[in-house]
Amino acid sequence: MTSELKIYNTLTREKEIFKPLNAPHVGLYVCGPTLYSHAHLGNCRTFLSFDIVFRYLKHLGYQVRYVRNITDVGHLESDADEGEDKIAKRARLEKLEPMEIVQLYAVDFHKVLDDFNLLPPSIEPTASGHIIEQIEMTKKIMENGLAYEVDGTIWFDVEKFAKTYPYTELSGRNLDEMLDGTRDNLEGQSEKRGRLDFALWKKAKPEHIMRWPSPWGEGFPGWHIECSAMSTKYLGEEFDIHGGGMDLIPTHHTNEIAQHQACHHKSPARVWMHTNMLTVNGQKMSKSLGNSFLPHELFTGSHKLLERGYSPMTVRFFMLQAHYRSTLDFSNTALQAAEKGYQRLMNALKLVGGLKTSDTSTCRIAELKADIYNALNDDFNTSVAIAGLFEGVRIINSINDGKDTITTSDKDLLQKLFKEITEDVLGLKEESGAGSDKVDGLMNLILELRKDVRAKKDFATSDKIRDELLKVGIQVKDGKDGVTWTSN
Ligand code: AMP
Ligand code: ZN
């Protein structure tokens, strides 16, 4: 028997048995990217973690509506609602329309997530496509007395809100300390009454490009309100799971909950899930720290931190070896180990269908299955589930070597388990590049022919073969120990 699914809820700080509000339907909302530049590998880790949540819930038979938004307006340079809009700034610098910037990076973002084999969400709404909903929500919060206008900008009144609702419930911070720590700093900031107050709607300065009419004049929405408006629109006033990276807890998610409560008098999501950070030498990978690299740099090995390139499935496997709530430190050594591990897993997957069967089984497949499902049910613990799969790899190799035996029904169970967990739940797939049987076979043939022409001193043809292969991304190297090739 396998256990029930338990999810760690940031709100209650406990692992809770997952009970959807309206089974078999599940509503899942994840804060998506701000498309002002390329997504880096840290961003990908967060979206990959929620891809596992989406895949596993579907695997368990739930009908999941997965909403992941695109922030294309309103995300300012600082969390304190100051600075320029990130997208507008990029548009100004590159002399492009803001929506050209968004489109450019949206195409790139989708391509990268596709390379990593992430399933597309059910709905991918944009902030700029939901201005009306954001204005309506802002109006309601004002009607409820929890927001005020100063010269065309609408501020959320945190101190007043906190008199009725637990503002720091999610972050666990001490509100009095937060208020004391900021009260003195308000001088010179004429507009808002409290330093913790945040903008629901901002008045557009004359030079601001992205602007819409509103009851308070021309302006644009604040960052947090978009997620509240879009999650309510597509998942209802109360839904099952809301997720994002841990760095969103203190401001973005805290404010999302506050806005929602100020508008609808209830909390939006029952379960809040947060992923931990991808780090480089222990430091959070981030664009501003300059330690981030882009997925294509990882695939080609072109970044200075990389000894060589790693395939998307190697990287996917590397990330899944850590639990989503643990930090994951990037290193070449770890990626090289992941590459080997991933290949061993894929080889076992190929072997399992052809295993010879016997009248008796010397291996306990039902137990292995229970172990793997128990791990996934324990807050999506892919790390332990992968350890279980490797126990499966050991069993498969041992049967293949004739050291263990398996019955037909156990073999069917093992094959189904391996296929479903590896491909459907973990989303790992055979790569068509280096490593696949067909490509390996073709490359062996081409390099044999090249060896023949070199033996005949036909170096022109030999070089042509090398150059043409390079054009399709395959690099041939003539070394001391023979010819090797790599693919990117
Ligand atoms: P952004 O586009 O900056 O709003 O980030 C998109 C998502 O990526 C958010 O959920 C962030 O929490 C997450 N994120 C940013 N940096 C990292 C990192 N180094 N590791 C994991 N997730 C991250
Ligand atoms: Zn959000």
XYZ file of C-alpha atoms and ligand atoms in Angstrom:
512
model
C 0.000 0.000 0.000
C 1.261 3.468 -0.791
C 0.638 6.487 1.389
C -1.459 9.591 0.683
C 0.106 12.650 -0.899
C 1.434 15.111 1.668
C 2.549 18.623 0.755
C 4.567 21.028 2.871
C 2.476 24.171 3.288
C 4.522 27.336 3.892
C 1.446 28.918 5.469
C 1.043 26.345 8.258
C 4.690 25.200 8.250
C 3.512 21.596 8.168
C 3.258 18.724 5.766
C -0.454 18.236 5.195
C -2.434 15.497 3.469
C -3.500 16.989 0.163
C -7.286 17.317 -0.096
C -8.409 19.285 -3.161
C -11.345 21.642 -2.673
C -13.183 20.169 -5.620
C -11.682 16.763 -6.468
C -10.889 15.481 -9.037
C -10.216 19.073 -10.119
C -7.119 20.820 -8.834
C -6.241 24.487 -9.278
C -2.528 25.306 -9.357
C -1.148 28.831 -9.772
C 2.570 29.573 -10.154
C 4.136 33.013 -10.511
C 5.721 33.112 -13.920
C 8.660 35.059 -15.308
C 9.104 38.761 -15.860
C 10.072 38.788 -19.510
C 12.640 41.567 -19.692
C 15.584 39.239 -20.381
C 16.484 35.572 -20.819
C 15.403 33.174 -18.087
C 18.447 31.810 -16.234
C 18.968 28.350 -14.855
C 17.716 29.338 -11.383
C 14.363 30.403 -12.828
C 14.250 27.103 -14.714
C 14.725 25.174 -11.469
C 11.603 26.730 -9.981
C 9.478 26.040 -13.052
C 10.852 22.501 -13.263
C 9.845 21.860 -9.638
C 6.270 22.845 -10.460
C 6.370 20.753 -13.625
C 6.876 17.766 -11.301
C 3.932 18.889 -9.150
C 1.765 19.224 -12.280
C 2.899 15.880 -13.715
C 2.544 13.933 -10.463
C -0.921 15.306 -9.684
C -2.013 14.336 -13.193
C -0.405 10.931 -12.759
C -2.478 10.437 -9.597
C -5.583 11.037 -11.702
C -6.383 14.670 -10.845
C -7.620 17.063 -13.510
C -5.238 19.932 -12.976
C -5.738 23.458 -14.223
C -2.241 24.875 -14.098
C -2.040 28.650 -14.478
C 1.398 30.244 -14.847
C 1.359 33.916 -15.684
C 3.665 36.090 -17.713
C 4.603 39.421 -16.140
C 4.760 41.898 -18.984
C 4.011 45.074 -17.041
C 4.245 46.488 -13.529
C 7.370 44.782 -12.164
C 9.495 47.693 -11.012
C 13.200 47.579 -10.350
C 12.816 47.480 -6.581
C 10.328 45.634 -4.396
C 9.498 48.966 -2.724
C 7.632 50.070 -5.861
C 10.430 52.315 -6.943
C 12.501 52.582 -10.059
C 11.589 52.029 -13.638
C 9.394 49.223 -14.974
C 11.863 46.436 -15.894
C 10.325 45.867 -19.321
C 9.844 49.547 -20.150
C 13.493 50.178 -19.262
C 14.697 47.409 -21.553
C 12.443 48.710 -24.331
C 13.877 52.211 -23.915
C 17.469 50.951 -23.988
C 16.944 48.717 -27.010
C 14.657 51.195 -28.798
C 11.915 48.594 -29.129
C 8.244 48.467 -28.202
C 7.764 46.919 -24.709
C 5.690 44.167 -26.312
C 8.554 43.407 -28.708
C 10.775 42.823 -25.686
C 8.164 40.571 -24.106
C 7.641 38.620 -27.338
C 11.377 38.158 -27.854
C 11.907 36.693 -24.415
C 8.623 34.775 -24.378
C 9.700 32.837 -27.468
C 13.071 32.145 -25.854
C 11.484 31.160 -22.524
C 9.148 28.655 -24.168
C 11.979 27.182 -26.211
C 14.130 26.681 -23.099
C 11.329 25.079 -21.097
C 10.606 22.848 -24.067
C 14.290 21.812 -24.227
C 13.980 20.805 -20.580
C 10.778 18.898 -21.437
C 8.451 20.944 -19.219
C 4.763 20.554 -20.001
C 3.062 23.809 -20.982
C 0.638 25.140 -18.347
C -3.107 24.980 -19.030
C -3.370 28.787 -19.148
C -0.560 31.333 -19.476
C -2.203 34.728 -18.945
C -0.396 38.042 -19.229
C -0.672 40.971 -16.832
C -1.313 43.430 -19.676
C -4.242 41.289 -20.855
C -5.959 41.665 -17.481
C -5.871 45.392 -16.766
C -9.658 45.595 -16.323
C -9.665 42.818 -13.726
C -6.832 44.533 -11.837
C -8.648 47.878 -11.847
C -11.846 46.202 -10.608
C -9.990 44.519 -7.771
C -8.269 47.770 -6.803
C -11.671 49.526 -6.732
C -13.058 46.860 -4.416
C -10.128 47.118 -2.013
C -10.674 50.895 -1.895
C -14.386 50.380 -1.238
C -13.420 48.082 1.624
C -11.364 50.930 3.060
C -7.976 49.276 2.779
C -6.403 51.393 0.039
C -6.064 55.133 -0.557
C -5.295 57.415 -3.455
C -2.484 59.955 -3.579
C -2.261 61.881 -6.836
C -3.399 59.114 -9.184
C -1.549 56.308 -7.383
C -3.407 53.791 -5.227
C -1.592 52.467 -2.164
C -2.524 49.445 -0.086
C -2.734 50.397 3.584
C -0.723 47.647 5.273
C -0.964 48.945 8.840
C -4.753 49.254 8.679
C -5.069 45.838 7.041
C -2.874 44.277 9.723
C -5.330 45.392 12.420
C -7.820 42.784 11.139
C -5.749 40.250 9.211
C -2.474 38.429 9.922
C -0.288 40.277 7.379
C 2.905 38.357 8.171
C 1.256 34.930 8.411
C 3.197 33.582 5.415
C 6.607 35.042 6.176
C 6.476 34.536 9.931
C 8.085 37.950 10.391
C 7.374 40.225 13.314
C 5.177 43.055 12.065
C 5.965 45.444 14.908
C 9.673 45.113 14.195
C 9.034 45.626 10.506
C 6.983 48.757 11.182
C 9.472 50.133 13.723
C 12.336 49.446 11.385
C 10.780 51.403 8.558
C 8.813 54.234 10.159
C 11.764 56.583 10.316
C 12.724 55.945 6.734
C 9.637 57.472 5.233
C 10.919 60.994 5.174
C 11.324 62.279 1.664
C 8.851 59.713 0.377
C 5.906 62.023 0.289
C 3.351 59.766 -1.306
C 2.592 56.789 0.838
C 1.544 56.838 4.456
C 3.469 53.780 5.594
C 6.734 52.417 4.286
C 5.216 48.908 4.016
C 2.363 50.204 1.871
C 2.578 49.002 -1.722
C 1.090 50.200 -4.983
C -1.998 48.592 -6.473
C -2.029 51.133 -9.282
C 0.623 53.653 -10.254
C 0.180 56.954 -11.980
C 2.168 57.015 -15.226
C 4.731 59.785 -15.553
C 4.619 61.586 -18.907
C 7.551 59.574 -20.277
C 6.153 56.191 -19.172
C 5.379 54.050 -22.234
C 2.993 51.420 -20.892
C -0.156 53.192 -19.685
C -3.875 52.558 -19.482
C -6.876 54.741 -18.547
C -8.336 54.134 -15.091
C -10.759 55.894 -12.707
C -7.632 57.586 -11.254
C -6.134 58.786 -14.517
C -3.604 57.141 -16.815
C -1.381 54.592 -15.153
C -0.342 50.979 -14.874
C -0.933 48.175 -12.350
C 1.390 47.247 -9.489
C 3.196 43.922 -9.714
C 1.385 41.953 -6.983
C -2.170 42.718 -8.092
C -1.758 40.909 -11.423
C -1.384 37.504 -9.761
C -4.370 38.125 -7.487
C -6.553 39.189 -10.418
C -5.507 36.346 -12.710
C -5.595 33.555 -10.131
C -9.120 34.603 -9.102
C -10.271 34.849 -12.696
C -9.101 31.373 -13.707
C -9.135 29.402 -10.451
C -11.765 31.137 -8.312
C -11.632 33.006 -5.018
C -10.276 29.923 -3.275
C -8.064 27.365 -4.943
C -5.736 24.528 -4.049
C -2.064 25.388 -4.561
C -0.114 28.585 -5.105
C 3.595 28.380 -5.810
C 6.769 30.233 -6.638
C 10.370 30.626 -5.523
C 11.116 31.201 -1.828
C 12.366 34.692 -2.566
C 8.758 35.692 -3.301
C 7.507 34.944 0.243
C 8.193 38.210 2.118
C 6.853 40.689 -0.413
C 5.106 39.378 -3.514
C 3.205 36.500 -1.951
C 2.582 38.271 1.350
C 1.031 41.138 -0.587
C -0.917 38.819 -2.857
C -2.596 37.250 0.163
C -3.277 40.684 1.698
C -4.895 42.059 -1.472
C -7.012 38.968 -1.861
C -8.213 39.086 1.743
C -8.869 42.820 1.490
C -11.007 42.151 -1.584
C -12.678 38.796 -0.951
C -12.318 38.406 2.846
C -10.616 35.044 2.422
C -7.212 33.659 1.631
C -6.648 32.710 -2.035
C -4.861 29.377 -1.819
C -5.078 26.595 0.734
C -1.505 25.415 0.177
C 1.504 27.640 -0.508
C 4.513 25.874 -1.977
C 7.952 27.441 -2.290
C 11.002 26.162 -4.084
C 14.497 26.715 -2.808
C 17.214 28.454 -4.766
C 19.782 27.221 -7.224
C 23.119 28.479 -5.946
C 26.610 28.903 -7.356
C 29.339 28.450 -4.736
C 26.639 28.866 -2.125
C 25.291 32.157 -3.494
C 21.817 32.480 -5.021
C 22.046 32.437 -8.822
C 20.746 35.798 -9.927
C 21.110 38.179 -12.794
C 22.031 41.075 -10.534
C 24.864 39.150 -8.820
C 26.356 38.314 -12.220
C 26.653 34.599 -11.390
C 23.798 33.403 -13.565
C 24.097 31.573 -16.794
C 21.650 30.823 -19.495
C 20.496 27.358 -20.470
C 22.050 27.576 -23.944
C 25.433 28.407 -22.354
C 25.011 25.269 -20.318
C 24.162 23.127 -23.336
C 27.136 24.394 -25.357
C 29.546 24.807 -22.419
C 30.311 28.357 -23.506
C 30.168 29.962 -20.031
C 33.417 30.461 -18.112
C 32.157 28.458 -15.127
C 31.612 25.398 -17.293
C 34.217 22.806 -18.180
C 32.047 21.584 -21.066
C 28.467 21.379 -22.280
C 25.726 19.287 -20.657
C 22.566 18.061 -22.327
C 19.119 19.282 -21.210
C 18.167 15.871 -19.789
C 21.416 15.712 -17.800
C 20.548 19.090 -16.293
C 16.954 18.054 -15.635
C 18.175 14.911 -13.902
C 20.740 16.943 -11.919
C 18.021 19.242 -10.616
C 15.642 16.400 -9.733
C 18.290 14.722 -7.606
C 17.671 17.416 -4.993
C 14.382 17.919 -3.166
C 12.690 21.142 -4.246
C 12.863 22.634 -0.736
C 16.633 22.146 -0.478
C 19.141 24.471 -2.052
C 20.972 22.993 -5.001
C 24.526 24.056 -5.670
C 25.710 24.062 -9.214
C 29.029 22.334 -9.990
C 30.710 20.636 -12.931
C 31.418 17.559 -10.803
C 27.757 17.196 -9.858
C 26.683 17.605 -13.482
C 29.169 15.007 -14.668
C 27.903 12.569 -12.051
C 24.323 13.362 -13.109
C 25.206 12.636 -16.739
C 26.406 9.143 -15.806
C 23.403 8.542 -13.556
C 20.953 9.633 -16.214
C 22.565 7.339 -18.788
C 22.468 4.367 -16.410
C 18.776 5.010 -15.836
C 18.040 5.263 -19.550
C 19.996 2.068 -20.263
C 17.988 0.199 -17.626
C 14.775 1.531 -19.153
C 15.843 0.060 -22.496
C 16.799 -3.274 -20.926
C 13.719 -3.898 -18.820
C 11.377 -4.903 -21.668
C 13.752 -7.599 -22.901
C 14.447 -9.280 -19.531
C 14.030 -13.065 -19.503
C 11.334 -14.272 -17.130
C 11.224 -17.313 -14.797
C 8.727 -19.130 -12.577
C 9.963 -17.290 -9.502
C 11.072 -13.786 -8.607
C 14.081 -13.211 -6.411
C 13.384 -9.457 -6.248
C 10.632 -7.541 -4.482
C 9.139 -5.307 -7.104
C 5.968 -4.412 -5.162
C 8.144 -3.103 -2.325
C 10.219 -1.076 -4.724
C 7.045 0.450 -6.154
C 5.798 1.330 -2.661
C 9.142 2.960 -1.819
C 9.064 5.149 -4.923
C 5.440 6.236 -4.449
C 6.013 6.866 -0.744
C 8.867 9.193 -1.693
C 6.783 11.123 -4.205
C 3.892 11.262 -1.755
C 6.245 12.720 0.817
C 6.100 16.266 -0.548
C 7.275 15.284 -4.054
C 10.610 13.917 -2.865
C 12.221 13.263 -6.248
C 15.573 12.775 -4.573
C 14.433 9.674 -2.683
C 12.315 8.508 -5.632
C 15.430 8.548 -7.839
C 17.325 6.536 -5.217
C 14.462 4.017 -5.532
C 14.821 3.983 -9.304
C 18.512 3.196 -8.898
C 17.600 0.237 -6.724
C 15.481 -0.735 -9.747
C 18.495 -0.275 -12.050
C 20.490 -2.604 -9.819
C 17.702 -5.213 -9.975
C 17.361 -4.939 -13.770
C 21.114 -5.337 -14.314
C 21.252 -8.233 -11.911
C 18.430 -10.079 -13.720
C 20.092 -9.290 -17.039
C 23.343 -10.820 -15.754
C 21.467 -13.946 -14.650
C 22.114 -13.319 -10.943
C 18.438 -12.728 -10.126
C 15.152 -13.945 -11.606
C 11.769 -12.318 -12.266
C 8.276 -13.618 -13.080
C 6.280 -12.262 -16.020
C 3.862 -10.369 -13.792
C 6.703 -8.810 -11.763
C 8.465 -7.842 -14.971
C 5.313 -6.138 -16.251
C 5.006 -4.292 -12.949
C 8.662 -3.214 -13.048
C 8.456 -2.071 -16.664
C 5.278 -0.060 -16.025
C 6.753 1.469 -12.868
C 9.990 2.444 -14.592
C 8.317 3.904 -17.635
C 5.672 5.848 -15.734
C 7.959 7.284 -13.067
C 10.875 8.069 -15.365
C 8.975 9.414 -18.341
C 5.545 10.605 -17.132
C 6.369 11.852 -13.636
C 10.035 12.861 -13.807
C 9.719 13.898 -17.474
C 13.042 12.319 -18.477
C 13.306 11.207 -22.073
C 15.781 9.672 -24.448
C 17.768 12.410 -26.105
C 18.036 12.441 -29.838
C 21.578 13.853 -29.779
C 24.684 12.137 -28.486
C 23.944 8.957 -26.625
C 21.008 7.701 -28.689
C 21.537 4.370 -30.420
C 20.761 5.658 -33.902
C 23.063 8.678 -33.694
C 25.844 6.581 -32.162
C 25.470 4.046 -34.990
C 25.492 6.729 -37.695
C 28.510 8.458 -36.180
C 30.440 5.194 -35.975
C 29.713 4.623 -39.670
C 30.711 8.163 -40.706
C 33.934 8.043 -38.690
C 34.815 4.628 -40.164
C 34.384 6.038 -43.677
C 36.458 9.061 -42.711
C 39.187 6.752 -41.445
C 39.137 4.949 -44.824
C 39.538 8.182 -46.827
C 42.367 9.335 -44.541
C 44.105 6.017 -45.052
C 43.977 6.838 -48.781
C 45.381 10.313 -47.966
C 42.174 11.968 -49.235
C 42.381 14.749 -46.621
C 40.024 17.031 -48.540
C 37.132 14.578 -48.063
C 38.161 13.925 -44.461
C 38.073 17.665 -43.691
C 34.802 18.077 -45.530
C 33.206 15.410 -43.343
C 34.531 17.157 -40.220
C 33.360 20.621 -41.351
C 29.907 19.466 -42.434
C 29.404 17.684 -39.104
C 30.370 20.881 -37.290
C 27.642 22.728 -39.182
C 25.035 20.417 -37.584
C 26.584 20.844 -34.136
C 28.824 17.769 -33.994
C 32.469 18.402 -33.214
C 35.016 15.779 -34.275
C 38.409 15.803 -32.544
C 41.479 13.912 -33.767
C 43.436 13.176 -30.603
C 46.359 10.997 -29.586
C 44.029 8.193 -28.542
C 41.921 8.263 -31.676
C 38.901 10.164 -32.926
C 36.219 11.439 -30.512
C 33.087 13.498 -31.077
C 30.757 15.663 -29.043
C 27.343 17.066 -29.859
C 25.692 20.214 -28.527
P 11.561 36.409 -11.988
O 11.471 36.322 -13.477
O 12.810 37.061 -11.494
O 10.316 37.012 -11.374
O 11.674 34.921 -11.422
C 10.863 33.862 -11.846
C 10.869 32.744 -10.820
O 12.186 32.206 -10.664
C 10.414 33.193 -9.416
O 9.522 32.216 -8.885
C 11.697 33.226 -8.613
O 11.477 32.944 -7.263
C 12.510 32.099 -9.267
N 13.966 32.237 -9.090
C 14.759 33.323 -9.274
N 16.071 33.049 -9.020
C 16.119 31.725 -8.660
C 17.168 30.816 -8.265
N 18.448 31.188 -8.198
N 16.825 29.527 -7.989
C 15.536 29.126 -8.060
N 14.500 29.921 -8.424
C 14.767 31.207 -8.711
Zn 2.835 36.240 -8.582
